Amino acid sequence: MKFLLKFVEKYKYANDVIKGSLYMNSLSYFWQINHGEPLGASNSDRYDIFEGTYLSLNKDDIGLDEEFANVIGPNPVVRLSAYKSVNLFSTYHAEYNVRSKELLVPRMDTMNEFGKFVVVITNEVEFRRRVYKAAKKASFDCVYGDVDYHPAQNRGRLVSGNMLHLIREDEIDINLIASDKNIMDHYDCLDKWNKHAYQREWRICLNRNNNEITPYRLEVGSISDIAFIVSSDMLYSTLFNWLSGGIKFENPLSFLPKYDGTVTREVFKMNVQKLRPNKGYLLTTIM
């Protein structure tokens, strides 16, 4: 079975989640947070300049000035400017194998990065339903599901090793660099670089249909009937006690779609793009 873990720094934040008040930072927050902090520091790996990627391009036909084109790495990526206004609520998609008794949760040495307290959401089906209802009532576009993680590529071949990631400072007109003949992949706010795959992220993405980059609270109503709070250092023992306690639950993955929401992923992306049409930033990787 799978269930959701929401890590937070303070008990008050965990209690807010139990009350159904889901605090959602804007996606642009993760373009800046904790940039430069050493790995292992609290929230050190939440920084991700690749949040909100839109397209992957073939560098051989990118349509930019020759001097810049000569220094960019393989498969440059376009980040969509309008994604800065999308609000996110992120959780860890935990899994328990009933037969093998294997429990997939964050490693103990990464607990400090995730947070000191955990809200365990035991019924994903009902949680989805309440999120959907709240977003629909507010007339916001909403999609939720597992993040898709993508490895770095060079003309379709996987690459690894040390990499330097760069972003061109000036905002660009995407139409000047992208065309039907050089687009390799399409991405949205449920796509991320596979550096973060260990986070097993299940997220909610909310489009309030404006250009604000402020945090937002989605009020879904109390989830105290389908969730509980535990400190991160007691997570393993508490989960094993819960899972072996004879609690009856259904497996949400047996009938739930991988992605769902008030709109499809395609419609969500299209409506976000309308907030700042064809504007974005060029990112590249040097190996």
Coordinates of C-alpha atoms in Angstrom, one line a residue, residues 35-227:
H35 CA 20.7 28.2 -2.4
G36 CA 24.3 27.4 -1.5
E37 CA 23.7 25.6 1.9
P38 CA 25.6 22.4 2.4
L39 CA 23.8 19.1 1.8
G40 CA 22.3 17.8 5.0
A41 CA 21.4 21.2 6.4
S42 CA 17.7 21.7 7.0
N43 CA 15.9 22.1 3.6
S44 CA 19.2 22.3 1.8
D45 CA 18.1 20.2 -1.2
R46 CA 14.8 22.0 -1.8
Y47 CA 16.5 24.5 -4.0
D48 CA 15.9 23.6 -7.7
I49 CA 16.4 26.0 -10.6
F50 CA 14.8 23.3 -12.8
E51 CA 11.3 23.6 -11.1
G52 CA 8.8 24.7 -13.7
T53 CA 10.6 23.3 -16.8
Y54 CA 8.6 23.5 -20.0
L55 CA 10.7 22.1 -22.9
S56 CA 13.9 20.3 -23.7
L57 CA 15.6 21.4 -26.9
N58 CA 18.1 20.1 -29.4
K59 CA 21.1 22.4 -28.9
D60 CA 22.1 22.0 -32.6
D61 CA 19.2 24.1 -33.7
I62 CA 18.4 26.4 -30.9
G63 CA 18.2 29.7 -32.8
L64 CA 20.3 31.9 -30.5
D65 CA 23.4 34.0 -31.1
E66 CA 26.3 31.8 -32.1
E67 CA 28.6 32.8 -29.2
F68 CA 26.1 31.7 -26.6
A69 CA 25.1 28.6 -28.5
N70 CA 28.7 27.4 -28.5
V71 CA 29.0 27.3 -24.7
I72 CA 25.7 25.7 -23.8
G73 CA 25.6 22.0 -22.8
P74 CA 23.5 19.2 -24.3
N75 CA 19.8 19.4 -24.4
P76 CA 19.2 22.9 -23.0
V77 CA 15.9 23.3 -21.0
V78 CA 13.4 26.1 -21.1
R79 CA 11.8 27.1 -17.8
L80 CA 8.4 28.7 -18.1
S81 CA 8.1 32.2 -16.4
A82 CA 4.4 31.8 -15.6
Y83 CA 5.1 28.7 -13.4
K84 CA 6.3 31.1 -10.8
S85 CA 2.7 31.7 -9.8
V86 CA 1.8 28.1 -9.3
N87 CA 1.4 27.0 -5.7
L88 CA 2.7 23.7 -4.4
F89 CA 2.0 21.3 -1.5
S90 CA 4.5 18.5 -1.4
T91 CA 4.5 15.1 0.4
Y92 CA 6.6 12.0 0.3
H93 CA 4.8 9.0 -1.3
A94 CA 5.6 6.2 1.2
E95 CA 5.0 2.6 0.5
Y96 CA 4.7 -0.6 2.6
N97 CA 5.0 -4.1 1.1
V98 CA 2.6 -6.3 3.1
R99 CA 4.3 -9.5 2.1
S100 CA 8.0 -8.6 2.5
K101 CA 7.3 -6.1 5.4
E102 CA 9.5 -3.6 3.5
L103 CA 8.8 0.0 4.4
L104 CA 9.9 2.8 1.9
V105 CA 10.2 6.1 3.8
P106 CA 13.1 8.7 3.8
R107 CA 16.4 7.4 5.1
M108 CA 17.3 8.3 8.6
D109 CA 20.3 10.4 7.5
T110 CA 18.0 12.6 5.4
M111 CA 15.3 13.1 8.1
N112 CA 16.7 16.5 9.1
E113 CA 16.4 17.7 5.6
F114 CA 12.7 16.8 5.4
G115 CA 11.6 18.1 8.8
K116 CA 11.2 17.4 12.5
F117 CA 7.6 16.4 12.4
V118 CA 5.5 14.3 10.1
V119 CA 1.8 14.2 9.2
V120 CA 1.0 10.7 8.1
I121 CA -2.0 10.8 5.8
T122 CA -3.3 7.3 5.9
N123 CA -6.2 7.5 3.3
E124 CA -5.0 9.0 0.0
V125 CA -8.4 8.4 -1.6
E126 CA -10.2 10.6 0.8
F127 CA -7.4 13.2 0.9
R128 CA -7.6 13.5 -2.9
R129 CA -11.4 14.0 -2.7
R130 CA -11.1 16.8 -0.2
V131 CA -8.4 18.6 -2.1
Y132 CA -10.5 18.3 -5.3
K133 CA -13.6 19.7 -3.6
A134 CA -11.7 22.6 -2.1
A135 CA -10.0 23.6 -5.3
K136 CA -13.3 23.3 -7.2
K137 CA -15.1 25.5 -4.7
A138 CA -12.4 28.1 -5.1
S139 CA -12.6 27.9 -8.9
F140 CA -8.9 27.1 -9.2
D141 CA -7.2 24.7 -11.6
C142 CA -5.6 21.9 -9.6
V143 CA -3.6 18.8 -10.5
Y144 CA -2.0 16.3 -8.2
G145 CA 0.0 13.1 -8.4
D146 CA 3.5 11.6 -8.4
V147 CA 6.4 13.7 -9.7
D148 CA 8.0 12.3 -12.8
Y149 CA 11.8 12.3 -12.5
H150 CA 14.0 12.7 -15.6
P151 CA 17.8 12.0 -16.0
A152 CA 20.1 14.4 -17.8
Q153 CA 20.4 13.5 -21.5
N154 CA 22.7 14.3 -24.4
R155 CA 20.7 13.9 -27.7
G156 CA 18.7 11.1 -26.2
R157 CA 21.6 9.4 -24.4
L158 CA 21.7 9.3 -20.6
V159 CA 24.6 11.1 -19.0
S160 CA 25.9 11.2 -15.4
G161 CA 28.8 12.6 -13.4
N162 CA 29.7 16.0 -12.2
M163 CA 27.5 18.8 -13.8
L164 CA 27.4 22.6 -13.7
H165 CA 23.9 24.0 -14.1
L166 CA 23.6 27.5 -15.6
I167 CA 20.7 29.9 -16.3
R168 CA 20.6 32.7 -18.8
E169 CA 19.7 35.9 -16.8
D170 CA 17.5 37.5 -19.4
E171 CA 13.9 36.4 -19.9
I172 CA 13.5 35.1 -23.5
D173 CA 10.7 34.7 -26.0
I174 CA 10.3 31.0 -26.2
N175 CA 9.2 31.2 -29.9
L176 CA 12.6 32.5 -30.9
I177 CA 14.4 29.4 -29.7
A178 CA 11.8 26.6 -29.9
S179 CA 10.3 25.0 -33.0
D180 CA 8.7 21.8 -34.0
K181 CA 12.0 20.5 -35.3
N182 CA 14.1 21.1 -32.2
I183 CA 11.7 20.3 -29.3
M184 CA 12.8 17.0 -27.7
D185 CA 10.5 16.7 -24.6
H186 CA 7.6 18.5 -23.1
Y187 CA 7.5 19.1 -19.3
D188 CA 5.1 20.5 -16.7
C189 CA 5.0 21.2 -12.9
L190 CA 4.9 17.4 -12.2
D191 CA 8.3 16.9 -13.9
K192 CA 11.7 17.2 -12.1
W193 CA 15.3 16.4 -12.5
N194 CA 16.2 12.9 -11.2
K195 CA 18.6 14.3 -8.7
H196 CA 15.6 14.6 -6.4
A197 CA 14.1 11.2 -7.2
Y198 CA 14.9 10.0 -3.6
Q199 CA 12.2 12.4 -2.4
R200 CA 9.5 10.2 -4.0
E201 CA 7.3 13.4 -4.2
W202 CA 3.6 13.4 -4.5
R203 CA 2.4 17.0 -4.9
I204 CA -0.6 19.2 -5.4
C205 CA -0.2 22.0 -8.0
L206 CA -2.6 24.9 -7.8
N207 CA -3.2 27.7 -10.4
R208 CA -5.0 30.7 -9.0
N209 CA -5.1 32.2 -12.5
N210 CA -3.1 35.3 -11.5
N211 CA 0.5 36.4 -11.5
E212 CA 0.9 36.6 -7.7
I213 CA 3.9 34.7 -6.3
T214 CA 2.6 34.8 -2.7
P215 CA 2.0 31.6 -0.6
Y216 CA -1.6 30.4 -0.4
R217 CA -3.6 28.2 2.0
L218 CA -6.0 25.7 0.5
E219 CA -8.6 25.0 3.1
V220 CA -9.8 21.4 2.7
G221 CA -11.4 20.8 6.1
S222 CA -10.1 18.8 9.0
I223 CA -8.2 15.6 8.1
S224 CA -7.9 14.4 11.7
D225 CA -9.9 11.3 10.8
I226 CA -7.4 10.2 8.1
A227 CA -4.1 11.5 9.5

